[in-house]
Amino acid sequence: MLDSNVVVSGLLWSGPPRTLLALAAAPGNAALTSPQLLAELERVLGRSHLRERAARLGWTPADLVAAFARATRVLEAPPIPPTCRDRDDDMVLAVAAAGGAELVVTGDADLLVLGEACGARIVTVAEAIRRLGGG
């Protein structure tokens, strides 16, 4: 399960988040998302500075969201009891729980502080790359 901040970085810039996107799309791995998280991703990518970055790469926010959706398992996630300091992050954990994710990968301190939730370890991009054998 990749948090939106990781996905945005991986789609728009080279570096560890992009490496992680490639690892997550490899056979045997399955990144998870939901329609709600895809909508959030499109809203974030629609911010002017990110939309301009995408345009310089020849993409629209909708193109990037569609490409990400094709590379992931999109599922509906029932709500979970409040878990995070930032209630908006509960959707990430709900998707992780619904899909049986082993990892939630994020740069969000409100998620990282939990360490583990809904049966998934909450890790940074660097830790996820190590665990998936990419570094």
PDB file of C-alpha atoms in Angstrom:
ATOM      1  CA  MET A   1       0.000   0.000   0.000  1.00  0.00           C
ATOM      2  CA  LEU A   2       1.600   3.238  -1.164  1.00  0.00           C
ATOM      3  CA  ASP A   3       0.505   6.525   0.370  1.00  0.00           C
ATOM      4  CA  SER A   4      -0.305   9.324  -2.077  1.00  0.00           C
ATOM      5  CA  ASN A   5       2.821  11.314  -1.194  1.00  0.00           C
ATOM      6  CA  VAL A   6       4.980   8.380  -2.302  1.00  0.00           C
ATOM      7  CA  VAL A   7       2.978   7.882  -5.494  1.00  0.00           C
ATOM      8  CA  VAL A   8       3.188  11.558  -6.470  1.00  0.00           C
ATOM      9  CA  SER A   9       6.960  11.595  -5.938  1.00  0.00           C
ATOM     10  CA  GLY A  10       7.399   8.363  -7.874  1.00  0.00           C
ATOM     11  CA  LEU A  11       5.289   9.495 -10.807  1.00  0.00           C
ATOM     12  CA  LEU A  12       6.861  12.930 -11.190  1.00  0.00           C
ATOM     13  CA  TRP A  13      10.511  12.538 -10.160  1.00  0.00           C
ATOM     14  CA  SER A  14      13.295   9.997 -10.414  1.00  0.00           C
ATOM     15  CA  GLY A  15      14.745   8.548  -7.232  1.00  0.00           C
ATOM     16  CA  PRO A  16      13.729   6.057  -4.557  1.00  0.00           C
ATOM     17  CA  PRO A  17       9.936   6.569  -4.838  1.00  0.00           C
ATOM     18  CA  ARG A  18      10.112   5.810  -8.576  1.00  0.00           C
ATOM     19  CA  THR A  19      12.215   2.722  -7.827  1.00  0.00           C
ATOM     20  CA  LEU A  20       9.555   1.651  -5.349  1.00  0.00           C
ATOM     21  CA  LEU A  21       6.755   2.109  -7.908  1.00  0.00           C
ATOM     22  CA  ALA A  22       8.629  -0.210 -10.265  1.00  0.00           C
ATOM     23  CA  LEU A  23       9.151  -2.790  -7.508  1.00  0.00           C
ATOM     24  CA  ALA A  24       5.497  -2.589  -6.474  1.00  0.00           C
ATOM     25  CA  ALA A  25       4.409  -3.296 -10.057  1.00  0.00           C
ATOM     26  CA  ALA A  26       6.722  -6.316 -10.408  1.00  0.00           C
ATOM     27  CA  PRO A  27       5.266  -9.838 -10.531  1.00  0.00           C
ATOM     28  CA  GLY A  28       4.556 -11.147  -7.048  1.00  0.00           C
ATOM     29  CA  ASN A  29       3.912  -7.679  -5.641  1.00  0.00           C
ATOM     30  CA  ALA A  30       0.595  -5.870  -5.689  1.00  0.00           C
ATOM     31  CA  ALA A  31       0.163  -2.214  -4.853  1.00  0.00           C
ATOM     32  CA  LEU A  32      -3.296  -1.431  -3.506  1.00  0.00           C
ATOM     33  CA  THR A  33      -5.519   1.603  -3.859  1.00  0.00           C
ATOM     34  CA  SER A  34      -9.172   2.562  -3.785  1.00  0.00           C
ATOM     35  CA  PRO A  35     -11.425   4.809  -5.851  1.00  0.00           C
ATOM     36  CA  GLN A  36     -11.263   7.377  -3.035  1.00  0.00           C
ATOM     37  CA  LEU A  37      -7.464   7.351  -2.969  1.00  0.00           C
ATOM     38  CA  LEU A  38      -7.334   7.623  -6.770  1.00  0.00           C
ATOM     39  CA  ALA A  39      -9.601  10.686  -6.542  1.00  0.00           C
ATOM     40  CA  GLU A  40      -7.295  12.151  -3.883  1.00  0.00           C
ATOM     41  CA  LEU A  41      -4.293  11.450  -6.109  1.00  0.00           C
ATOM     42  CA  GLU A  42      -5.934  13.271  -9.009  1.00  0.00           C
ATOM     43  CA  ARG A  43      -6.771  16.256  -6.759  1.00  0.00           C
ATOM     44  CA  VAL A  44      -3.172  16.441  -5.530  1.00  0.00           C
ATOM     45  CA  LEU A  45      -1.732  16.094  -9.034  1.00  0.00           C
ATOM     46  CA  GLY A  46      -4.084  18.894 -10.108  1.00  0.00           C
ATOM     47  CA  ARG A  47      -2.268  21.420  -7.907  1.00  0.00           C
ATOM     48  CA  SER A  48      -0.691  23.969 -10.216  1.00  0.00           C
ATOM     49  CA  HIS A  49       2.978  23.185  -9.521  1.00  0.00           C
ATOM     50  CA  LEU A  50       2.420  19.423  -9.848  1.00  0.00           C
ATOM     51  CA  ARG A  51       0.204  19.801 -12.913  1.00  0.00           C
ATOM     52  CA  GLU A  52       2.972  21.901 -14.519  1.00  0.00           C
ATOM     53  CA  ARG A  53       5.585  19.268 -13.644  1.00  0.00           C
ATOM     54  CA  ALA A  54       3.397  16.546 -15.181  1.00  0.00           C
ATOM     55  CA  ALA A  55       2.894  18.653 -18.324  1.00  0.00           C
ATOM     56  CA  ARG A  56       6.668  19.067 -18.717  1.00  0.00           C
ATOM     57  CA  LEU A  57       6.851  15.257 -18.695  1.00  0.00           C
ATOM     58  CA  GLY A  58       4.069  15.019 -21.288  1.00  0.00           C
ATOM     59  CA  TRP A  59       1.319  13.858 -18.918  1.00  0.00           C
ATOM     60  CA  THR A  60      -1.914  15.180 -17.483  1.00  0.00           C
ATOM     61  CA  PRO A  61      -3.002  14.384 -13.932  1.00  0.00           C
ATOM     62  CA  ALA A  62      -5.714  12.112 -15.359  1.00  0.00           C
ATOM     63  CA  ASP A  63      -3.107  10.239 -17.455  1.00  0.00           C
ATOM     64  CA  LEU A  64      -0.939   9.636 -14.400  1.00  0.00           C
ATOM     65  CA  VAL A  65      -3.853   8.464 -12.268  1.00  0.00           C
ATOM     66  CA  ALA A  66      -5.008   6.087 -15.010  1.00  0.00           C
ATOM     67  CA  ALA A  67      -1.500   4.645 -15.387  1.00  0.00           C
ATOM     68  CA  PHE A  68      -1.207   4.155 -11.637  1.00  0.00           C
ATOM     69  CA  ALA A  69      -4.652   2.551 -11.443  1.00  0.00           C
ATOM     70  CA  ARG A  70      -3.691   0.059 -14.179  1.00  0.00           C
ATOM     71  CA  ALA A  71      -0.618  -0.963 -12.169  1.00  0.00           C
ATOM     72  CA  THR A  72      -2.509  -1.482  -8.902  1.00  0.00           C
ATOM     73  CA  ARG A  73      -5.295  -3.506  -7.385  1.00  0.00           C
ATOM     74  CA  VAL A  74      -8.220  -1.110  -6.916  1.00  0.00           C
ATOM     75  CA  LEU A  75     -10.595  -2.160  -4.161  1.00  0.00           C
ATOM     76  CA  GLU A  76     -13.373  -0.824  -2.006  1.00  0.00           C
ATOM     77  CA  ALA A  77     -12.383  -0.494   1.636  1.00  0.00           C
ATOM     78  CA  PRO A  78     -14.878  -0.374   4.477  1.00  0.00           C
ATOM     79  CA  PRO A  79     -14.124   2.293   7.091  1.00  0.00           C
ATOM     80  CA  ILE A  80     -11.971   1.391  10.073  1.00  0.00           C
ATOM     81  CA  PRO A  81     -12.220   2.755  13.620  1.00  0.00           C
ATOM     82  CA  PRO A  82     -10.307   6.032  14.063  1.00  0.00           C
ATOM     83  CA  THR A  83      -6.623   5.137  14.207  1.00  0.00           C
ATOM     84  CA  CYS A  84      -4.489   8.069  12.997  1.00  0.00           C
ATOM     85  CA  ARG A  85      -3.892  11.520  14.421  1.00  0.00           C
ATOM     86  CA  ASP A  86      -4.920  12.780  10.974  1.00  0.00           C
ATOM     87  CA  ARG A  87      -8.280  11.146  10.296  1.00  0.00           C
ATOM     88  CA  ASP A  88      -7.735  11.491   6.518  1.00  0.00           C
ATOM     89  CA  ASP A  89      -4.972   8.883   6.855  1.00  0.00           C
ATOM     90  CA  ASP A  90      -7.444   6.288   8.110  1.00  0.00           C
ATOM     91  CA  MET A  91      -8.469   5.654   4.476  1.00  0.00           C
ATOM     92  CA  VAL A  92      -4.914   4.507   3.699  1.00  0.00           C
ATOM     93  CA  LEU A  93      -5.069   2.044   6.584  1.00  0.00           C
ATOM     94  CA  ALA A  94      -8.563   0.914   5.566  1.00  0.00           C
ATOM     95  CA  VAL A  95      -7.290  -0.002   2.097  1.00  0.00           C
ATOM     96  CA  ALA A  96      -4.286  -1.778   3.613  1.00  0.00           C
ATOM     97  CA  ALA A  97      -6.605  -3.778   5.875  1.00  0.00           C
ATOM     98  CA  ALA A  98      -9.083  -4.614   3.106  1.00  0.00           C
ATOM     99  CA  GLY A  99      -6.315  -5.813   0.813  1.00  0.00           C
ATOM    100  CA  GLY A 100      -4.240  -7.622   3.420  1.00  0.00           C
ATOM    101  CA  ALA A 101      -1.222  -5.390   2.779  1.00  0.00           C
ATOM    102  CA  GLU A 102       2.045  -6.334   4.444  1.00  0.00           C
ATOM    103  CA  LEU A 103       3.425  -2.798   4.158  1.00  0.00           C
ATOM    104  CA  VAL A 104       2.106   0.745   4.155  1.00  0.00           C
ATOM    105  CA  VAL A 105       4.759   2.952   2.569  1.00  0.00           C
ATOM    106  CA  THR A 106       4.671   6.639   3.422  1.00  0.00           C
ATOM    107  CA  GLY A 107       6.596   9.751   4.287  1.00  0.00           C
ATOM    108  CA  ASP A 108       3.727  10.966   6.488  1.00  0.00           C
ATOM    109  CA  ALA A 109       4.783  11.326  10.131  1.00  0.00           C
ATOM    110  CA  ASP A 110       1.198  10.761  11.311  1.00  0.00           C
ATOM    111  CA  LEU A 111       1.320   7.264   9.810  1.00  0.00           C
ATOM    112  CA  LEU A 112       4.980   6.463  10.486  1.00  0.00           C
ATOM    113  CA  VAL A 113       4.570   7.110  14.214  1.00  0.00           C
ATOM    114  CA  LEU A 114       2.172   4.147  14.390  1.00  0.00           C
ATOM    115  CA  GLY A 115       4.833   1.649  13.285  1.00  0.00           C
ATOM    116  CA  GLU A 116       2.169  -0.955  12.585  1.00  0.00           C
ATOM    117  CA  ALA A 117      -1.592  -0.840  12.076  1.00  0.00           C
ATOM    118  CA  CYS A 118      -4.307  -3.004  10.532  1.00  0.00           C
ATOM    119  CA  GLY A 119      -1.861  -5.876  10.181  1.00  0.00           C
ATOM    120  CA  ALA A 120       0.665  -3.898   8.113  1.00  0.00           C
ATOM    121  CA  ARG A 121       4.092  -2.496   8.967  1.00  0.00           C
ATOM    122  CA  ILE A 122       4.253   1.235   8.267  1.00  0.00           C
ATOM    123  CA  VAL A 123       7.601   2.035   6.686  1.00  0.00           C
ATOM    124  CA  THR A 124       9.522   4.644   4.733  1.00  0.00           C
ATOM    125  CA  VAL A 125      10.330   4.316   1.051  1.00  0.00           C
ATOM    126  CA  ALA A 126      13.915   3.264   1.835  1.00  0.00           C
ATOM    127  CA  GLU A 127      12.750   0.495   4.175  1.00  0.00           C
ATOM    128  CA  ALA A 128      10.195  -0.737   1.640  1.00  0.00           C
ATOM    129  CA  ILE A 129      12.847  -0.923  -1.081  1.00  0.00           C
ATOM    130  CA  ARG A 130      15.078  -2.974   1.237  1.00  0.00           C
ATOM    131  CA  ARG A 131      12.204  -5.321   2.108  1.00  0.00           C
ATOM    132  CA  LEU A 132      11.231  -5.786  -1.541  1.00  0.00           C
ATOM    133  CA  GLY A 133      14.796  -6.600  -2.533  1.00  0.00           C
ATOM    134  CA  GLY A 134      15.588  -3.445  -4.440  1.00  0.00           C
ATOM    135  CA  GLY A 135      18.408  -2.103  -2.345  1.00  0.00           C
TER     136      GLY A 135
END
